[in-house]
Coordinates of C-alpha atoms in Angstrom, one line a residue:
M1 CA 87.6 -124.3 -11.8
I2 CA 87.7 -127.8 -11.8
K3 CA 89.5 -129.3 -8.4
S4 CA 92.2 -131.8 -7.8
M5 CA 91.1 -134.2 -4.5
T6 CA 95.0 -134.7 -4.2
G7 CA 96.0 -132.3 -1.7
F8 CA 98.0 -132.3 2.1
G9 CA 97.1 -129.5 4.9
K10 CA 99.4 -128.9 7.8
S11 CA 98.9 -126.2 11.2
V12 CA 100.9 -125.3 14.2
S13 CA 99.7 -124.1 16.8
Q14 CA 101.3 -123.6 20.3
L15 CA 100.1 -123.4 23.2
P16 CA 101.7 -122.0 26.9
T17 CA 101.9 -126.0 27.7
K18 CA 100.3 -127.8 24.5
K19 CA 101.8 -128.0 20.9
I20 CA 98.5 -128.3 18.3
T21 CA 99.7 -130.1 14.6
I22 CA 97.5 -130.7 12.7
E23 CA 97.4 -132.6 8.9
I24 CA 95.1 -133.4 6.7
K25 CA 95.8 -134.9 2.8
S26 CA 93.3 -136.5 1.2
L27 CA 93.2 -138.6 -2.7
N28 CA 90.8 -140.0 -4.6
S29 CA 88.1 -141.7 -4.6
K30 CA 83.8 -141.8 -5.9
N31 CA 82.5 -141.2 -2.1
Q32 CA 83.5 -139.2 0.7
D33 CA 85.7 -141.2 2.8
L34 CA 87.2 -139.9 5.6
N35 CA 89.5 -140.6 8.5
A36 CA 90.0 -139.4 11.7
R37 CA 92.5 -139.9 14.4
I38 CA 92.1 -137.9 17.2
P39 CA 92.8 -137.4 21.2
S40 CA 90.5 -139.8 23.2
F41 CA 90.6 -136.6 25.1
Y42 CA 89.0 -134.3 22.3
R43 CA 86.3 -137.4 21.6
E44 CA 82.9 -135.3 22.8
K45 CA 84.1 -132.8 18.6
E46 CA 85.0 -135.7 16.9
L47 CA 81.5 -135.5 14.6
E48 CA 81.7 -131.7 15.1
L49 CA 85.6 -131.5 13.1
R50 CA 84.1 -134.4 11.3
N51 CA 81.7 -132.6 9.8
L52 CA 83.7 -129.4 9.3
I53 CA 86.0 -131.7 7.3
A54 CA 83.0 -133.2 5.0
Q55 CA 81.8 -129.7 4.4
K56 CA 84.7 -128.2 3.3
L57 CA 86.1 -131.1 0.9
Q58 CA 83.3 -132.6 -0.1
R59 CA 84.7 -135.5 -1.8
G60 CA 87.9 -137.8 -2.1
K61 CA 89.6 -140.1 1.4
I62 CA 90.8 -138.3 3.6
D63 CA 93.4 -139.1 6.3
F64 CA 92.3 -135.8 9.2
S65 CA 94.9 -135.9 12.5
L66 CA 95.0 -134.2 15.5
Y67 CA 98.8 -134.1 17.3
V68 CA 98.4 -132.6 21.2
E69 CA 102.8 -133.0 22.6
L70 CA 102.6 -131.4 26.2
N71 CA 105.2 -129.4 27.8
G72 CA 106.9 -130.2 31.1
E73 CA 105.3 -128.2 32.8
E74 CA 101.8 -130.0 32.5
T75 CA 101.2 -133.3 32.7
S76 CA 97.8 -135.5 31.8
S77 CA 98.8 -138.1 33.9
S78 CA 100.5 -138.5 37.7
I79 CA 100.9 -141.7 40.0
N80 CA 98.7 -142.8 42.2
T81 CA 100.7 -143.0 44.9
D82 CA 98.5 -144.8 48.0
V83 CA 98.1 -147.9 45.2
V84 CA 101.4 -147.8 44.7
K85 CA 101.8 -147.7 48.3
Q86 CA 99.9 -150.3 48.4
Y87 CA 101.4 -152.6 45.6
M88 CA 105.0 -152.3 47.5
K89 CA 103.8 -153.0 50.7
Q90 CA 102.1 -156.8 49.3
L91 CA 105.0 -157.7 47.5
Q92 CA 107.2 -157.0 50.3
A93 CA 105.4 -159.2 52.2
V94 CA 105.7 -161.9 49.2
T95 CA 109.3 -161.5 48.4
P96 CA 110.8 -159.7 52.0
D97 CA 114.7 -159.7 50.4
A98 CA 113.7 -157.4 47.3
A99 CA 115.6 -154.4 46.7
P100 CA 112.5 -151.3 47.2
I101 CA 113.9 -149.8 43.8
E102 CA 113.1 -153.1 42.2
L103 CA 109.1 -153.1 43.7
L104 CA 108.7 -149.8 42.8
K105 CA 109.9 -150.9 40.0
I106 CA 106.3 -154.4 39.6
A107 CA 104.4 -151.5 42.0
T108 CA 103.9 -149.0 38.7
R109 CA 103.4 -151.5 36.8
L110 CA 100.1 -152.5 37.9
P111 CA 96.9 -151.7 37.2
D112 CA 95.8 -148.0 38.8
A113 CA 99.3 -147.7 39.4
L114 CA 98.8 -144.0 37.6
K115 CA 95.5 -141.8 37.6
T116 CA 94.5 -139.7 34.2
E117 CA 92.9 -136.5 34.9
R118 CA 90.2 -135.6 32.4
D119 CA 88.8 -132.1 32.6
E120 CA 86.2 -130.0 31.2
I121 CA 87.9 -128.9 27.6
D122 CA 89.2 -125.5 27.6
E123 CA 86.5 -123.2 25.1
E124 CA 89.7 -121.4 24.8
E125 CA 91.7 -124.2 24.0
Y126 CA 89.6 -125.7 21.1
Q127 CA 89.1 -122.5 19.8
T128 CA 92.8 -122.7 19.0
I129 CA 91.6 -126.3 17.8
L130 CA 89.2 -124.6 15.2
G131 CA 91.4 -122.0 13.7
G132 CA 94.9 -124.3 13.5
L133 CA 92.0 -126.7 11.5
N134 CA 90.8 -123.9 9.0
E135 CA 93.9 -122.6 8.0
A136 CA 94.9 -126.9 7.5
L137 CA 91.4 -126.5 5.1
N138 CA 92.6 -123.5 3.3
A139 CA 96.4 -124.7 2.5
I140 CA 94.8 -128.2 1.3
E141 CA 92.2 -126.3 -0.9
T142 CA 94.8 -124.0 -2.1
Y143 CA 96.5 -127.4 -2.9
R144 CA 93.5 -128.8 -4.8
A145 CA 93.0 -125.4 -6.6
D146 CA 96.9 -125.4 -7.5
E147 CA 96.5 -129.1 -8.7
G148 CA 93.2 -128.5 -11.1
K149 CA 94.9 -125.8 -12.8
V150 CA 97.8 -128.6 -14.5
L151 CA 94.5 -131.0 -14.5
K152 CA 92.8 -128.8 -16.4
E153 CA 96.3 -127.6 -18.6
D154 CA 96.6 -131.2 -19.7
F155 CA 92.4 -131.6 -20.5
E156 CA 92.5 -128.8 -23.2
L157 CA 95.6 -130.3 -24.7
R158 CA 93.6 -133.8 -25.2
I159 CA 89.9 -132.3 -26.6
K160 CA 92.5 -130.3 -28.8
N161 CA 94.0 -132.9 -30.1
I162 CA 90.5 -135.3 -30.7
S163 CA 89.3 -132.0 -32.3
T164 CA 92.0 -132.5 -34.3
N165 CA 92.0 -135.4 -34.9
L166 CA 88.2 -135.5 -35.2
E167 CA 88.7 -132.7 -38.1
E168 CA 90.3 -134.8 -40.0
V169 CA 87.6 -137.4 -40.6
I170 CA 85.5 -134.6 -41.6
T171 CA 88.0 -134.4 -44.1
I172 CA 88.3 -137.6 -45.5
D173 CA 85.0 -139.0 -44.9
P174 CA 83.7 -138.1 -48.5
E175 CA 86.5 -139.8 -49.9
R176 CA 85.9 -142.7 -47.8
M177 CA 82.5 -142.9 -48.4
Q178 CA 83.3 -142.9 -52.5
G179 CA 85.5 -145.7 -52.2
V180 CA 82.3 -147.0 -50.1
R181 CA 80.2 -146.7 -53.0
E182 CA 83.0 -147.9 -56.1
R183 CA 83.6 -151.0 -53.9
L184 CA 80.3 -152.1 -54.4
T185 CA 79.7 -150.8 -58.0
K186 CA 83.2 -153.1 -58.4
A187 CA 81.4 -155.7 -57.1
V188 CA 78.0 -155.4 -58.6
S189 CA 80.0 -155.4 -62.0
D190 CA 81.8 -158.6 -61.3
L191 CA 79.1 -160.9 -61.2
K192 CA 77.8 -160.0 -64.4
A193 CA 75.0 -160.1 -64.0
E194 CA 72.1 -157.3 -65.1
V195 CA 70.6 -155.1 -62.0
D196 CA 67.6 -152.6 -62.2
E197 CA 69.9 -149.0 -61.9
N198 CA 66.5 -147.8 -59.2
R199 CA 67.0 -150.9 -57.5
F200 CA 70.5 -150.9 -57.6
E201 CA 70.4 -147.4 -56.0
Q202 CA 67.7 -147.9 -53.4
E203 CA 70.0 -150.5 -52.1
L204 CA 73.2 -148.1 -52.2
T205 CA 71.7 -145.4 -50.6
Y206 CA 70.7 -148.4 -47.8
Y207 CA 73.8 -149.5 -47.1
L208 CA 75.6 -146.0 -47.2
E209 CA 73.4 -144.2 -44.5
K210 CA 74.6 -147.7 -42.4
Y211 CA 78.1 -146.9 -42.6
D212 CA 77.0 -142.7 -42.8
I213 CA 78.1 -141.0 -39.9
T214 CA 77.0 -137.3 -39.8
E215 CA 75.6 -138.3 -36.3
E216 CA 78.6 -138.6 -34.7
K217 CA 80.4 -136.2 -35.8
V218 CA 77.6 -133.6 -35.4
R219 CA 77.6 -135.2 -32.1
L220 CA 80.9 -135.9 -31.3
N221 CA 81.8 -132.0 -31.4
N222 CA 78.8 -131.2 -29.6
H223 CA 79.9 -133.3 -26.6
L224 CA 83.7 -131.9 -26.9
E225 CA 82.6 -128.0 -26.8
Y226 CA 80.5 -129.3 -23.7
F227 CA 83.3 -130.5 -22.3
I228 CA 85.1 -127.3 -22.5
S229 CA 82.5 -125.5 -21.1
S230 CA 82.2 -127.9 -17.8
L231 CA 85.9 -127.3 -17.5
N232 CA 85.4 -123.4 -17.9
S233 CA 82.7 -123.8 -15.2
E234 CA 82.5 -122.1 -11.3
D235 CA 82.6 -125.3 -9.8
S236 CA 84.6 -128.6 -9.7
N237 CA 82.3 -131.7 -10.7
G238 CA 84.1 -134.3 -11.8
K239 CA 81.4 -136.9 -12.2
K240 CA 80.0 -134.6 -14.6
L241 CA 82.8 -134.6 -16.7
A242 CA 83.2 -138.8 -16.6
F243 CA 79.5 -138.7 -17.6
I244 CA 80.2 -136.9 -21.3
S245 CA 84.0 -138.4 -21.5
Q246 CA 82.0 -141.8 -21.9
E247 CA 79.3 -140.2 -24.1
M248 CA 82.2 -139.0 -26.5
G249 CA 83.9 -142.2 -26.2
R250 CA 80.2 -143.6 -27.7
E251 CA 80.3 -142.1 -30.4
I252 CA 84.1 -142.2 -31.3
N253 CA 83.5 -146.3 -31.1
T254 CA 80.5 -146.1 -33.4
I255 CA 82.2 -144.3 -35.7
G256 CA 85.5 -146.8 -35.8
S257 CA 82.7 -149.4 -35.9
K258 CA 80.9 -147.6 -38.9
S259 CA 84.0 -146.4 -41.2
N260 CA 84.9 -149.6 -42.5
Y261 CA 88.3 -147.4 -44.1
A262 CA 91.4 -147.9 -42.5
P263 CA 92.8 -144.4 -42.6
M264 CA 90.0 -143.3 -41.1
Q265 CA 89.7 -146.3 -38.2
Q266 CA 93.8 -145.4 -37.1
I267 CA 92.7 -141.7 -36.3
V268 CA 89.8 -143.6 -34.3
V269 CA 92.5 -146.2 -32.2
R270 CA 94.1 -141.5 -31.3
M271 CA 91.0 -140.4 -30.9
K272 CA 90.5 -143.3 -28.7
D273 CA 94.3 -142.8 -27.3
E274 CA 93.3 -139.3 -26.2
L275 CA 90.1 -140.2 -24.1
E276 CA 91.6 -143.2 -22.8
K277 CA 94.6 -140.4 -20.8
I278 CA 91.5 -137.7 -19.9
K279 CA 89.3 -140.6 -18.5
E280 CA 92.6 -141.7 -16.1
Q281 CA 93.3 -138.1 -15.1
L282 CA 88.7 -137.1 -14.3
L283 CA 89.3 -140.2 -11.5
N284 CA 91.2 -137.5 -9.8
V285 CA 88.7 -134.6 -9.8
L286 CA 86.7 -133.1 -7.1

């Protein structure tokens, strides 16, 4: 079952003194490109969190955000009282007539006026974060799977259209070859020259073989069947499907270059149009 690389997942966890929000969104990318925004307090856990996300999402341009909101009962910073008092004393000496409230405003903006206390990460709190991360990852996986179903339906439609066009090519191919034979025969007769019939047949057969598309028709049909079987496999492999689509394009282009027949070339144009739509959508397949 194919999956899209586009997705979004979110989880919100409420602790006694904190609210933890995790958001993950992903877009299509050839490789994995993971961007993480984490509060400095949790930086030591960043590598572990990145690995969990990378293993689950595999590929895509991924943005991971961890937000921590503290309530009024707890703050990570406090006023460094002694430092602020010392700053005010020095400022008072410089400007004796200044109001104390103005000196306090200046002092609290100076270096070391606030101190941040860093405690060890609480294990229970971290387990809550991991639980929230798994919840967000499950949500984005569901989103990707749902998008994949929509893509699968579109691919099946495009492949069916190409297959229908291929059947038209197979149907008119004998008519095309007969037309080529008749044109060559008429061209030779218009020359009003005597030709060796056996030699002419040999040359005609050689010429017709150059325009024969039997091999291309068989290979294109095989590629269409292989694409559908890969589409229905349990894993999602966008790179494999992209390779098959390239091979399909190769056969369609060869049919177009060999056809030398306007009705068939019109069918080839329709097949190319369907294939281009497939290739555009494949850019978003995991």
